Coordinates of C-alpha atoms in Angstrom, one line a residue:
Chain A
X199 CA 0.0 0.0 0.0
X200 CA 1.2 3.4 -0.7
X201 CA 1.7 5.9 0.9
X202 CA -1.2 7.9 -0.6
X203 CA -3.9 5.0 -0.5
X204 CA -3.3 5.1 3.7
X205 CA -3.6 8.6 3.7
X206 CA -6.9 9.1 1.4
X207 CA -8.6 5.7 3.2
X208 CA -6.9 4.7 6.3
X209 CA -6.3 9.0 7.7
X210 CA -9.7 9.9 7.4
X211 CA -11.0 7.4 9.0
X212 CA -9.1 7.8 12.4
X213 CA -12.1 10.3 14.0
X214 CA -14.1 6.9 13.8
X215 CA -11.5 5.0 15.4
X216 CA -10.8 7.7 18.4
X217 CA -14.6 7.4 19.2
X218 CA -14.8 3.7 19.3
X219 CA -11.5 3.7 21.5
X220 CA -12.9 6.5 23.4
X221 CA -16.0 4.5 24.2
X222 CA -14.4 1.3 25.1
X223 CA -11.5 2.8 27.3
X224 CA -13.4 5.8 28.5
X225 CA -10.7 8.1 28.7
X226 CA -9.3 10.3 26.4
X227 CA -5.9 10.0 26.5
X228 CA -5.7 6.3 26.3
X229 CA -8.1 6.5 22.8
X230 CA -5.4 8.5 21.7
X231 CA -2.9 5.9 22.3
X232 CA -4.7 3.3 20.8
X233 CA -6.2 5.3 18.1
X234 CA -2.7 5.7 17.3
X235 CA -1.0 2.2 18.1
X236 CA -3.9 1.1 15.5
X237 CA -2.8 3.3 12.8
X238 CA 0.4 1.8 13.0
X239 CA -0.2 -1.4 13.4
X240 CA -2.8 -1.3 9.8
X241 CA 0.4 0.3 8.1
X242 CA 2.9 -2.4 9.5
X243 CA 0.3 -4.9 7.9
X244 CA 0.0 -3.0 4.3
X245 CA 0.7 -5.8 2.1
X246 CA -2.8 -7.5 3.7
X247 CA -4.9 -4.6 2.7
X248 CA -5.4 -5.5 -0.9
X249 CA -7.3 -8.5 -0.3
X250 CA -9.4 -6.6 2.2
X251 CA -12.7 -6.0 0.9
X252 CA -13.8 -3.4 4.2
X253 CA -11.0 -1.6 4.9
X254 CA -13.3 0.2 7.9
X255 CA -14.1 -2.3 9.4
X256 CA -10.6 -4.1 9.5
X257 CA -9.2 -1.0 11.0
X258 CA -12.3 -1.0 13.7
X259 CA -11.1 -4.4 14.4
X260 CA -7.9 -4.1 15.0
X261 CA -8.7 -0.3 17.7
X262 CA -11.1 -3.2 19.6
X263 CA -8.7 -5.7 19.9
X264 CA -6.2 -3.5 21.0
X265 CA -8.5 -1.5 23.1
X266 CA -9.7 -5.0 25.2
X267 CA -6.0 -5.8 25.4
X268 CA -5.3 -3.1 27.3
X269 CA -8.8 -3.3 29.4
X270 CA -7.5 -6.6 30.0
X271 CA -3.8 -6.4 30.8
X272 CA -4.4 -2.9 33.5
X273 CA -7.1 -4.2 34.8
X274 CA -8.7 -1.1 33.6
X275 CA -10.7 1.0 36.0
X276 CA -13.1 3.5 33.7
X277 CA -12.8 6.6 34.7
X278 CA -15.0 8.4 37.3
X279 CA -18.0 9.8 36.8
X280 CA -16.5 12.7 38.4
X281 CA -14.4 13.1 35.7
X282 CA -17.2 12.5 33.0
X283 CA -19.5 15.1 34.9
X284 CA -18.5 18.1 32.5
X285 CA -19.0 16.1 29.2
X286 CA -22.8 15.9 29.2
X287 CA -24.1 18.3 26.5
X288 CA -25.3 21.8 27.1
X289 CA -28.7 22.8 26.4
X290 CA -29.4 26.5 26.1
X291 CA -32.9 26.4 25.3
X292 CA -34.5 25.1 28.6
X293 CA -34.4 26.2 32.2
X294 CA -31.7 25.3 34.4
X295 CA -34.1 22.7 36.2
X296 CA -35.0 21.4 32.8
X297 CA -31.6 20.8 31.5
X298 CA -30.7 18.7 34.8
X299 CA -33.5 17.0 34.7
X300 CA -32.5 15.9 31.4
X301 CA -28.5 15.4 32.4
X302 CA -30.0 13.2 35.3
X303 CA -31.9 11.4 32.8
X304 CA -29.4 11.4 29.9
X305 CA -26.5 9.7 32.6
X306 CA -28.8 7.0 33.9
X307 CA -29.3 5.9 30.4
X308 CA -25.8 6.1 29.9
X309 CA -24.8 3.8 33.2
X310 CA -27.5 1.6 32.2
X311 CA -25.5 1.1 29.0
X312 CA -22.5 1.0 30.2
X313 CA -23.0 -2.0 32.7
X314 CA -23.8 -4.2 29.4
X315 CA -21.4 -6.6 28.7
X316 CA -18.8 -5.4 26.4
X317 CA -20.2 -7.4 23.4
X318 CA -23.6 -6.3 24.0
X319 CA -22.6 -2.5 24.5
X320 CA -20.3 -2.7 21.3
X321 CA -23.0 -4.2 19.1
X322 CA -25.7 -1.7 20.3
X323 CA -23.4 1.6 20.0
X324 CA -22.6 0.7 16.6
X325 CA -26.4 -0.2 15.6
X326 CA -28.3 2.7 17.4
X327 CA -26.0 5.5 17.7
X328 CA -23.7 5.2 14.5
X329 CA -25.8 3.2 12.3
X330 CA -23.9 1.0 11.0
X331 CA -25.5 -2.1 9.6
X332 CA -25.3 -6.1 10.7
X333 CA -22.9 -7.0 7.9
X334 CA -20.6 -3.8 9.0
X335 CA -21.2 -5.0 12.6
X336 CA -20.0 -8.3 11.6
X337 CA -17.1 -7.3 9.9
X338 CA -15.5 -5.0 12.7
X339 CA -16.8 -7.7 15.3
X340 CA -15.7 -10.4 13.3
X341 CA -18.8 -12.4 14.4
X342 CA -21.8 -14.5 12.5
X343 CA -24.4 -11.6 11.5
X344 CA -26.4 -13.9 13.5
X345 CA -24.7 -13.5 16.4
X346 CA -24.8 -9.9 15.8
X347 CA -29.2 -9.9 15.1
X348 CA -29.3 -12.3 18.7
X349 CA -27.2 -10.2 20.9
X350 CA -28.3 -6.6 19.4
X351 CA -31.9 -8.3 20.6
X352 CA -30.4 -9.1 23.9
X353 CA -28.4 -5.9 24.4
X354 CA -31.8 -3.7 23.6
X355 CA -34.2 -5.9 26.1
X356 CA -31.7 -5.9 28.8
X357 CA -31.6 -1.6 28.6
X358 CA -35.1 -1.9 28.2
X359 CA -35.7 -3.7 31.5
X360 CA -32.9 -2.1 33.3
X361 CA -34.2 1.7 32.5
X362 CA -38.3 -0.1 33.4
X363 CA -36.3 -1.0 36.8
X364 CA -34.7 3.0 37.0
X365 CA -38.1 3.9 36.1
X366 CA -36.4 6.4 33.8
X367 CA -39.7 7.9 31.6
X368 CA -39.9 10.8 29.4
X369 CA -37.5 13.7 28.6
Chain B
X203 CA -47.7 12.9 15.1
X204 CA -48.5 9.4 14.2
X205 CA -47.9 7.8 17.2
X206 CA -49.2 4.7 16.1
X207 CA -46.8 4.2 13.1
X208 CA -44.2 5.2 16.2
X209 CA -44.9 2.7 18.4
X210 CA -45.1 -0.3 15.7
X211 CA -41.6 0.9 15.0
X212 CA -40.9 0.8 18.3
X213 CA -42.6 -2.6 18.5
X214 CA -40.1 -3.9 15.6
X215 CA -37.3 -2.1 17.1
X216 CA -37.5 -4.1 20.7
X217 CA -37.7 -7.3 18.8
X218 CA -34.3 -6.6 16.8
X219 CA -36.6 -6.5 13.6
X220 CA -36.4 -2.7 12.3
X221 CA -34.5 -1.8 9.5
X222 CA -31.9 1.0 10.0
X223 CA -34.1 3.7 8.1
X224 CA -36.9 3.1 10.7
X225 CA -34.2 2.9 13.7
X226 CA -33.4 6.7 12.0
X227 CA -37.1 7.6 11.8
X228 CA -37.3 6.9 15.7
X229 CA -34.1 9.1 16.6
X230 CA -35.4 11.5 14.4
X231 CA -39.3 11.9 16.4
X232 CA -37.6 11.6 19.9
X233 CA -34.8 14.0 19.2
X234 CA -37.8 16.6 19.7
X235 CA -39.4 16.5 23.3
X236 CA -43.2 15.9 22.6
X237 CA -46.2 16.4 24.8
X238 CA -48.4 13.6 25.7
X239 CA -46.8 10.7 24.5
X240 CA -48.4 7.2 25.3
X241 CA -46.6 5.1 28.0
X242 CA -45.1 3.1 25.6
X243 CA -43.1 6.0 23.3
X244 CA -42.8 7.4 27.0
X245 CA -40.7 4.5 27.8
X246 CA -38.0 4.8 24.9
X247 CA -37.8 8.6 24.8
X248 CA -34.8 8.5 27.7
X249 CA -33.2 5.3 25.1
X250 CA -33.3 7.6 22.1
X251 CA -32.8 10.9 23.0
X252 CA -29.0 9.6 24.4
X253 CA -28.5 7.7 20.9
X254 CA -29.6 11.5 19.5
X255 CA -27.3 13.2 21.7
X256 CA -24.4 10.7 21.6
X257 CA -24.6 10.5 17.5
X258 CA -24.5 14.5 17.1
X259 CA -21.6 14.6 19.3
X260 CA -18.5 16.0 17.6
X261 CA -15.5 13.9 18.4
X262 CA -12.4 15.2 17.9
X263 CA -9.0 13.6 17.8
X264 CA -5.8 15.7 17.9
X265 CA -5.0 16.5 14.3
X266 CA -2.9 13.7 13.2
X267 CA 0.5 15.2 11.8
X268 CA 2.1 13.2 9.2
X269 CA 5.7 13.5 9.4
X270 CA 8.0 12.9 6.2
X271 CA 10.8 10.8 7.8
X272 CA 14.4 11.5 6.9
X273 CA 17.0 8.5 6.4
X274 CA 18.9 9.9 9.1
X275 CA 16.0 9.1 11.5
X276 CA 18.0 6.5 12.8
X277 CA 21.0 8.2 13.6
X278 CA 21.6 6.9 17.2
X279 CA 22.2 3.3 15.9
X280 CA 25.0 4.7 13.3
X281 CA 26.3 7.0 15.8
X282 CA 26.5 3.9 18.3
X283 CA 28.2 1.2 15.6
X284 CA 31.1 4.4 15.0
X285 CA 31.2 4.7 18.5
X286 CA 32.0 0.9 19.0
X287 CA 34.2 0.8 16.3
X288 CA 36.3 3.8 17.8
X289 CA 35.9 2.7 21.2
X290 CA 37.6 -1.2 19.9
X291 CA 40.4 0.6 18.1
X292 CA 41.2 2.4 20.8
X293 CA 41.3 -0.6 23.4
X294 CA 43.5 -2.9 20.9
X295 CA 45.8 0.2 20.2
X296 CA 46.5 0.8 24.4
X297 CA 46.8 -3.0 24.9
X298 CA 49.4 -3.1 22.1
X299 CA 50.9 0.2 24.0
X300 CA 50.9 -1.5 27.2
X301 CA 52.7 -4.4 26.5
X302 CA 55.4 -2.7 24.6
X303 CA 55.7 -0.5 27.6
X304 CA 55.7 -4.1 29.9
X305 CA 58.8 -4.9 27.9
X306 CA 60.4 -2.1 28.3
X307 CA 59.9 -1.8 32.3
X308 CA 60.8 -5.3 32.5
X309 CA 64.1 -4.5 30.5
X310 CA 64.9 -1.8 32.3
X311 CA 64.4 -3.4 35.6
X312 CA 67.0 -5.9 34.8
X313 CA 69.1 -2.8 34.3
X314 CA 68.7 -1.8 37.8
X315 CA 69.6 -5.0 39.7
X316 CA 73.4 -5.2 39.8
X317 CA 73.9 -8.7 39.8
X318 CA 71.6 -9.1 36.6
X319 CA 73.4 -6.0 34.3
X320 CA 76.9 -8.0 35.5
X321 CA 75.5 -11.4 34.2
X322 CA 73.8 -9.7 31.2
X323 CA 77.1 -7.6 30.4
X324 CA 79.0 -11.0 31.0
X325 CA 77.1 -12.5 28.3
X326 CA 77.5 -9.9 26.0
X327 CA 81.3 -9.7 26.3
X328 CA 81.3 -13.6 26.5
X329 CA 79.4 -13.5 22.7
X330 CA 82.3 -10.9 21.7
X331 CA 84.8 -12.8 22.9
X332 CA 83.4 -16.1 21.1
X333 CA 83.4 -13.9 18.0
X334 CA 86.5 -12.6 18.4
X335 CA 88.3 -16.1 19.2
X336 CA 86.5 -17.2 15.7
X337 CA 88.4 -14.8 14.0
X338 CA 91.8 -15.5 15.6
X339 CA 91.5 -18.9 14.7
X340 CA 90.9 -17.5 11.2
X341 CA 94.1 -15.3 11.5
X342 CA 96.2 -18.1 12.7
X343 CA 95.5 -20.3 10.0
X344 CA 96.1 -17.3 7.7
X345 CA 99.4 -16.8 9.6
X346 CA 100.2 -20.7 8.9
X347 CA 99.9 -20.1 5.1
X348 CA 102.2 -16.7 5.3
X349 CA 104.6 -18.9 6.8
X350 CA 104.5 -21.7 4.6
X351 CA 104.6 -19.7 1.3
X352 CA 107.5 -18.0 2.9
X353 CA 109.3 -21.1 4.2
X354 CA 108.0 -22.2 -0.3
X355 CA 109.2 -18.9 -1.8
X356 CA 112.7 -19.2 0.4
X357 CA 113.5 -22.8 -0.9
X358 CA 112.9 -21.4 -4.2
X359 CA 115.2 -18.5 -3.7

């Protein structure tokens, strides 16, 4: 691979990888590490890109695997929710006591999320918040799109019941 | 609002059966707050309006810099094989210095002990003497033949 085909097709891509690292590591600083460590590893294996037919979804791959391995080999604890406190959005139309309400709302969703099992969480962010579909899924999982349909099932009943549980309702 | 399309979506979506355009019709109606909704839309409103807010989030990496890399990037490693190099000449050239200089010392000491520079001189002057007795041998016999052709050239005189 040339040096041009990893900048027009492997570069651009790189926001997408920082956001999935971001989400599995849950600190910035270590997406950037491993948003980086994943661009370098997809050049070091250029001579395997030609037979790739989703180049996407092999780099997506490659930032999950090394984003586990280092859950895995720290024994990762995700970061505070202190420290995640000043990333909820801003909303400037409502009252003050509207836009907590929300926040309040908006984070209990989120935990509720984020105690899924790592598969489960994975499959559902990339289906319901990026889109993409169960082939893509597939790919970047490397998983049955079976698998994928079953556990994107599971994953959505078990937020379901867990945010019933909260009693979490309306906006 | 059709509510009623909303929740069959909804119904499709909770059994894993919706298609991405209708998973993008839900974020789209709950990205709005609505009054009134039915218990049921009620209940996915929270659900959605995070995958609204989470998918319109701007994420942004540091800019990536790329970096032409110059052949010289390496230049520790050639530093470090001249630096060997140098640092191996240097060693054989003071070992080779410092045995010369053992020979010397060791020379020289036998120069200092008296008893060694007599037995050292003795030898010398002992090889001289050898030499010198080889050539008055040598002489001798030459003297023997002066003789002889003299004793010759007198009987013939």
């Amino acid at each position: 691979m040339s040096l041009d085909r990893f900048l027009t097709q492997v570069v651009p891509v790189r926001q997408k990888l920082y956001r999935f690292a971001f989400r599995l590591l849950g600190n910035e600083e270590d997406a950037q590490d491993i948003t980086q460590d994943a661009l370098m590893k997809v050049w070091g294996m250029q001579e395997k890109m030609a037979e790739l037919q989703n180049m996407e979804a092999w780099c997506m791959r490659i930032t999950r695997n090394l984003a586990l391995d280092k859950l895995k080999s720290r024994k990762y604890r995700m970061s505070d929710e202190l420290d995640r406190a000043g990333e909820m959005p801003a909303t400037h139309q409502q009252s003050p006591h509207a836009v907590t309400e929300q926040n309040d709302v908006m984070e209990k969703v989120h935990v509720a999320i984020n105690a899924l099992p790592e598969k489960y969480r994975t499959i559902l962010q990339l289906r319901d918040i990026d889109g993409h579909s169960y082939q893509e899924i597939a790919d970047i999982l490397d998983i049955d799109m079976n698998d994928v349909k079953v556990n994107l099932h599971r994953a959505r009943k078990t937020v379901r019941e867990k945010l019933q549980n909260l009693q979490v309702y309306g906006l | 609002m059709d509510y009623k399309m909303i929740s069959a979506l909804l119904e499709k979506y909770w059994e894993g059966e919706s298609t991405l355009e209708e998973e993008a019709t839900l974020r789209e109606f709950f990205s709005t707050p609505h009054n009134d909704l039915p218990e049921d839309l009620l209940e996915a409103a929270p659900l959605f309006g995070y995958f609204h807010v989470e998918a319109e989030k701007v994420w942004e990496a540091p800019p990536a810099k790329v970096v032409k890399l110059s052949p010289l990037r390496h230049w520790m490693k050639y530093a470090a094989v001249i630096l060997v190099a140098v640092g191996i000449g240097y060693a054989l050239k003071q070992h080779e210095q410092r045995q010369q200089q053992v020979l010397v010392a060791m020379q020289q000491e036998d120069m200092n002990d008296p008893q060694k520079a007599l037995e050292q001189t003795k030898r010398a002057l002992q090889l001289l003497a050898k030499n010198l007795h080889k050539g008055t041998a040598g002489m001798q016999k030459l003297s023997y033949f002066n003789e002889a052709t003299a004793v010759v050239e007198g009987k013939e005189d």
